[in-house]
Amino acid sequence: MEPFPQRQLFGGAISTTFPLRFEDVSNIREVPDHQEVFVDPARDESLIIELLEMKHDVPDEGSATWFLQDLATEQGAEGNIVTDQSAVFEAQGLGYGNTPSVITTAAAQMAISKGRQGREAQNLVKVYLANLRLKGVQTDVLITAYEPVFISPSSESARSVGAGLTVPAADSGRTPMADVFKQVVATFRINDWNLFGAATV
């Protein structure tokens, strides 16, 4: 398919791999310091890596589903159907000191409007979310991938991507978003723990 070069995040403190068609949104508009946002404008697909203070009241089991539902509420999504959720796994190579990190993933399909557009402009979107819990530095990392399935004719996305059912990625020589997401999660590396205010181990 397409190459997956290494991409530097948060000034090189974190790295992972995903296709170059995902452009850094911070080159176009301001992005909060705790986020890295990438978008493929031709397909209206996006990828967000976010660092949050760990939510201790959310158990590891099902944490990705909890964050996915929180995201749906925040975005005013409708018809949020969780289609997939994983068990809790230890995140190999991402422990800090003697404290292991864990990861869970979930996927859902939901109707979301872009920006400030109303309900009439909702697109049907598949959302993939991984919650990497860096317990040694009290941080929840969220890796979220958005893949539109159906674009509303009223959506601003219709102008660039076209309305109706989206063309499957493989049909246009692109890697499907589910596989892009898996690769981002599998190749996620922390190069500098100082990003989290941690002493070097």
GROMACS .gro file of C-alpha atoms in nm:
model
  201
    1MET     CA    1   0.000   0.000   0.000
    2GLU     CA    2   0.149   0.336   0.105
    3PRO     CA    3   0.467   0.394   0.309
    4PHE     CA    4   0.448   0.457   0.684
    5PRO     CA    5   0.739   0.690   0.771
    6GLN     CA    6   0.828   0.773   1.129
    7ARG     CA    7   0.658   1.095   1.245
    8GLN     CA    8   0.787   1.309   1.532
    9LEU     CA    9   0.531   1.433   1.788
   10PHE     CA   10   0.562   1.685   2.071
   11GLY     CA   11   0.900   1.810   1.950
   12GLY     CA   12   1.036   1.457   1.903
   13ALA     CA   13   0.955   1.342   2.260
   14ILE     CA   14   0.716   1.087   2.107
   15SER     CA   15   0.731   0.914   1.770
   16THR     CA   16   0.505   0.684   1.572
   17THR     CA   17   0.444   0.594   1.208
   18PHE     CA   18   0.164   0.691   0.968
   19PRO     CA   19   0.131   0.802   0.604
   20LEU     CA   20   0.249   1.146   0.488
   21ARG     CA   21  -0.098   1.221   0.345
   22PHE     CA   22  -0.191   1.311   0.705
   23GLU     CA   23  -0.086   1.677   0.731
   24ASP     CA   24   0.005   1.857   1.052
   25VAL     CA   25  -0.290   2.085   1.135
   26SER     CA   26  -0.066   2.314   1.345
   27ASN     CA   27   0.076   2.445   1.014
   28ILE     CA   28  -0.273   2.582   0.936
   29ARG     CA   29  -0.425   2.674   1.273
   30GLU     CA   30  -0.337   2.677   1.641
   31VAL     CA   31  -0.355   2.340   1.818
   32PRO     CA   32  -0.356   2.307   2.201
   33ASP     CA   33  -0.013   2.215   2.348
   34HIS     CA   34  -0.141   1.879   2.479
   35GLN     CA   35  -0.256   1.769   2.131
   36GLU     CA   36  -0.108   1.674   1.794
   37VAL     CA   37  -0.364   1.679   1.512
   38PHE     CA   38  -0.319   1.543   1.159
   39VAL     CA   39  -0.569   1.540   0.874
   40ASP     CA   40  -0.597   1.398   0.523
   41PRO     CA   41  -0.805   1.672   0.352
   42ALA     CA   42  -0.872   1.456   0.045
   43ARG     CA   43  -1.053   1.193   0.256
   44ASP     CA   44  -1.156   1.405   0.558
   45GLU     CA   45  -0.983   1.149   0.783
   46SER     CA   46  -0.805   1.268   1.095
   47LEU     CA   47  -0.574   1.145   1.365
   48ILE     CA   48  -0.538   1.306   1.710
   49ILE     CA   49  -0.282   1.223   1.979
   50GLU     CA   50  -0.370   1.381   2.313
   51LEU     CA   51  -0.201   1.385   2.657
   52LEU     CA   52  -0.432   1.411   2.959
   53GLU     CA   53  -0.387   1.395   3.335
   54MET     CA   54  -0.475   1.041   3.437
   55LYS     CA   55  -0.840   0.988   3.533
   56HIS     CA   56  -0.805   0.767   3.841
   57ASP     CA   57  -1.181   0.723   3.873
   58VAL     CA   58  -1.193   0.544   3.535
   59PRO     CA   59  -1.095   0.174   3.568
   60ASP     CA   60  -0.848   0.024   3.319
   61GLU     CA   61  -1.109  -0.228   3.205
   62GLY     CA   62  -1.315  -0.048   2.941
   63SER     CA   63  -1.128   0.284   2.974
   64ALA     CA   64  -1.111   0.334   2.596
   65THR     CA   65  -1.489   0.288   2.575
   66TRP     CA   66  -1.535   0.541   2.857
   67PHE     CA   67  -1.323   0.801   2.672
   68LEU     CA   68  -1.506   0.723   2.346
   69GLN     CA   69  -1.844   0.786   2.509
   70ASP     CA   70  -1.708   1.103   2.673
   71LEU     CA   71  -1.591   1.221   2.330
   72ALA     CA   72  -1.933   1.146   2.177
   73THR     CA   73  -2.105   1.354   2.448
   74GLU     CA   74  -1.856   1.639   2.405
   75GLN     CA   75  -1.912   1.647   2.027
   76GLY     CA   76  -2.290   1.618   2.053
   77ALA     CA   77  -2.278   1.291   1.859
   78GLU     CA   78  -2.591   1.086   1.802
   79GLY     CA   79  -2.647   0.713   1.756
   80ASN     CA   80  -2.320   0.627   1.929
   81ILE     CA   81  -2.283   0.249   1.880
   82VAL     CA   82  -1.971   0.088   2.027
   83THR     CA   83  -1.879  -0.182   1.777
   84ASP     CA   84  -1.558  -0.313   1.928
   85GLN     CA   85  -1.363  -0.304   2.255
   86SER     CA   86  -1.050  -0.481   2.369
   87ALA     CA   87  -0.932  -0.630   2.695
   88VAL     CA   88  -0.655  -0.459   2.895
   89PHE     CA   89  -0.305  -0.535   2.767
   90GLU     CA   90   0.034  -0.436   2.901
   91ALA     CA   91   0.194  -0.183   2.665
   92GLN     CA   92   0.531  -0.345   2.592
   93GLY     CA   93   0.828  -0.106   2.599
   94LEU     CA   94   0.623   0.184   2.736
   95GLY     CA   95   0.660   0.126   3.109
   96TYR     CA   96   0.827   0.392   3.323
   97GLY     CA   97   1.075   0.265   3.581
   98ASN     CA   98   0.919  -0.046   3.734
   99THR     CA   99   0.565   0.070   3.660
  100PRO     CA  100   0.405  -0.096   3.357
  101SER     CA  101   0.173   0.092   3.124
  102VAL     CA  102  -0.151  -0.060   2.993
  103ILE     CA  103  -0.361  -0.008   2.681
  104THR     CA  104  -0.722  -0.065   2.576
  105THR     CA  105  -0.889   0.012   2.243
  106ALA     CA  106  -1.247   0.068   2.129
  107ALA     CA  107  -1.430   0.163   1.811
  108ALA     CA  108  -1.772   0.317   1.753
  109GLN     CA  109  -1.988   0.457   1.478
  110MET     CA  110  -2.157   0.792   1.543
  111ALA     CA  111  -2.320   1.090   1.371
  112ILE     CA  112  -2.107   1.404   1.418
  113SER     CA  113  -2.133   1.758   1.281
  114LYS     CA  114  -1.814   1.944   1.189
  115GLY     CA  115  -1.721   2.251   1.390
  116ARG     CA  116  -2.028   2.462   1.461
  117GLN     CA  117  -2.251   2.306   1.197
  118GLY     CA  118  -2.595   2.186   1.311
  119ARG     CA  119  -2.757   1.842   1.324
  120GLU     CA  120  -2.870   1.862   0.960
  121ALA     CA  121  -2.501   1.850   0.861
  122GLN     CA  122  -2.409   1.539   1.061
  123ASN     CA  123  -2.172   1.291   0.898
  124LEU     CA  124  -2.166   0.921   0.987
  125VAL     CA  125  -1.815   0.858   1.121
  126LYS     CA  126  -1.629   0.552   1.245
  127VAL     CA  127  -1.412   0.648   1.543
  128TYR     CA  128  -1.121   0.437   1.670
  129LEU     CA  129  -0.974   0.518   2.012
  130ALA     CA  130  -0.679   0.377   2.208
  131ASN     CA  131  -0.619   0.472   2.570
  132LEU     CA  132  -0.256   0.422   2.671
  133ARG     CA  133  -0.229   0.461   3.047
  134LEU     CA  134   0.122   0.572   3.146
  135LYS     CA  135   0.082   0.498   3.516
  136GLY     CA  136   0.440   0.584   3.607
  137VAL     CA  137   0.384   0.945   3.497
  138GLN     CA  138   0.009   0.969   3.573
  139THR     CA  139  -0.086   1.034   3.210
  140ASP     CA  140  -0.367   0.910   2.987
  141VAL     CA  141  -0.263   0.916   2.621
  142LEU     CA  142  -0.554   0.911   2.375
  143ILE     CA  143  -0.496   0.811   2.013
  144THR     CA  144  -0.814   0.884   1.816
  145ALA     CA  145  -0.876   0.821   1.445
  146TYR     CA  146  -1.179   0.947   1.253
  147GLU     CA  147  -1.299   0.780   0.933
  148PRO     CA  148  -1.610   0.925   0.763
  149VAL     CA  149  -1.847   0.659   0.627
  150PHE     CA  150  -2.120   0.888   0.492
  151ILE     CA  151  -2.088   1.263   0.424
  152SER     CA  152  -2.401   1.476   0.457
  153PRO     CA  153  -2.472   1.702   0.156
  154SER     CA  154  -2.507   1.988   0.410
  155SER     CA  155  -2.165   1.924   0.565
  156GLU     CA  156  -1.873   2.154   0.484
  157SER     CA  157  -1.681   1.830   0.412
  158ALA     CA  158  -1.905   1.769   0.108
  159ARG     CA  159  -1.725   2.049  -0.076
  160SER     CA  160  -1.384   1.882  -0.057
  161VAL     CA  161  -1.471   1.512  -0.035
  162GLY     CA  162  -1.813   1.490  -0.198
  163ALA     CA  163  -2.147   1.393  -0.041
  164GLY     CA  164  -2.275   1.039   0.013
  165LEU     CA  165  -2.089   0.717   0.088
  166THR     CA  166  -1.713   0.767   0.102
  167VAL     CA  167  -1.487   0.575  -0.136
  168PRO     CA  168  -1.317   0.285   0.048
  169ALA     CA  169  -0.949   0.366   0.114
  170ALA     CA  170  -0.824   0.053  -0.064
  171ASP     CA  171  -1.011   0.155  -0.382
  172SER     CA  172  -0.799   0.468  -0.405
  173GLY     CA  173  -0.468   0.301  -0.315
  174ARG     CA  174  -0.479   0.417   0.047
  175THR     CA  175  -0.440   0.216   0.367
  176PRO     CA  176  -0.775   0.172   0.547
  177MET     CA  177  -0.806   0.390   0.859
  178ALA     CA  178  -0.843   0.084   1.085
  179ASP     CA  179  -0.496  -0.029   0.973
  180VAL     CA  180  -0.347   0.322   1.002
  181PHE     CA  181  -0.480   0.333   1.360
  182LYS     CA  182  -0.335  -0.010   1.446
  183GLN     CA  183   0.003   0.094   1.308
  184VAL     CA  184   0.008   0.423   1.505
  185VAL     CA  185  -0.065   0.228   1.825
  186ALA     CA  186   0.186  -0.053   1.748
  187THR     CA  187   0.476   0.185   1.669
  188PHE     CA  188   0.407   0.444   1.944
  189ARG     CA  189   0.732   0.520   2.127
  190ILE     CA  190   0.834   0.764   2.400
  191ASN     CA  191   1.180   0.908   2.335
  192ASP     CA  192   1.192   1.164   2.616
  193TRP     CA  193   1.005   1.110   2.943
  194ASN     CA  194   1.082   1.470   3.041
  195LEU     CA  195   0.776   1.560   2.835
  196PHE     CA  196   0.576   1.436   3.134
  197GLY     CA  197   0.792   1.617   3.388
  198ALA     CA  198   0.955   1.285   3.475
  199ALA     CA  199   1.312   1.225   3.577
  200THR     CA  200   1.512   1.024   3.324
  201VAL     CA  201   1.514   0.655   3.415
   0.00000   0.00000   0.00000
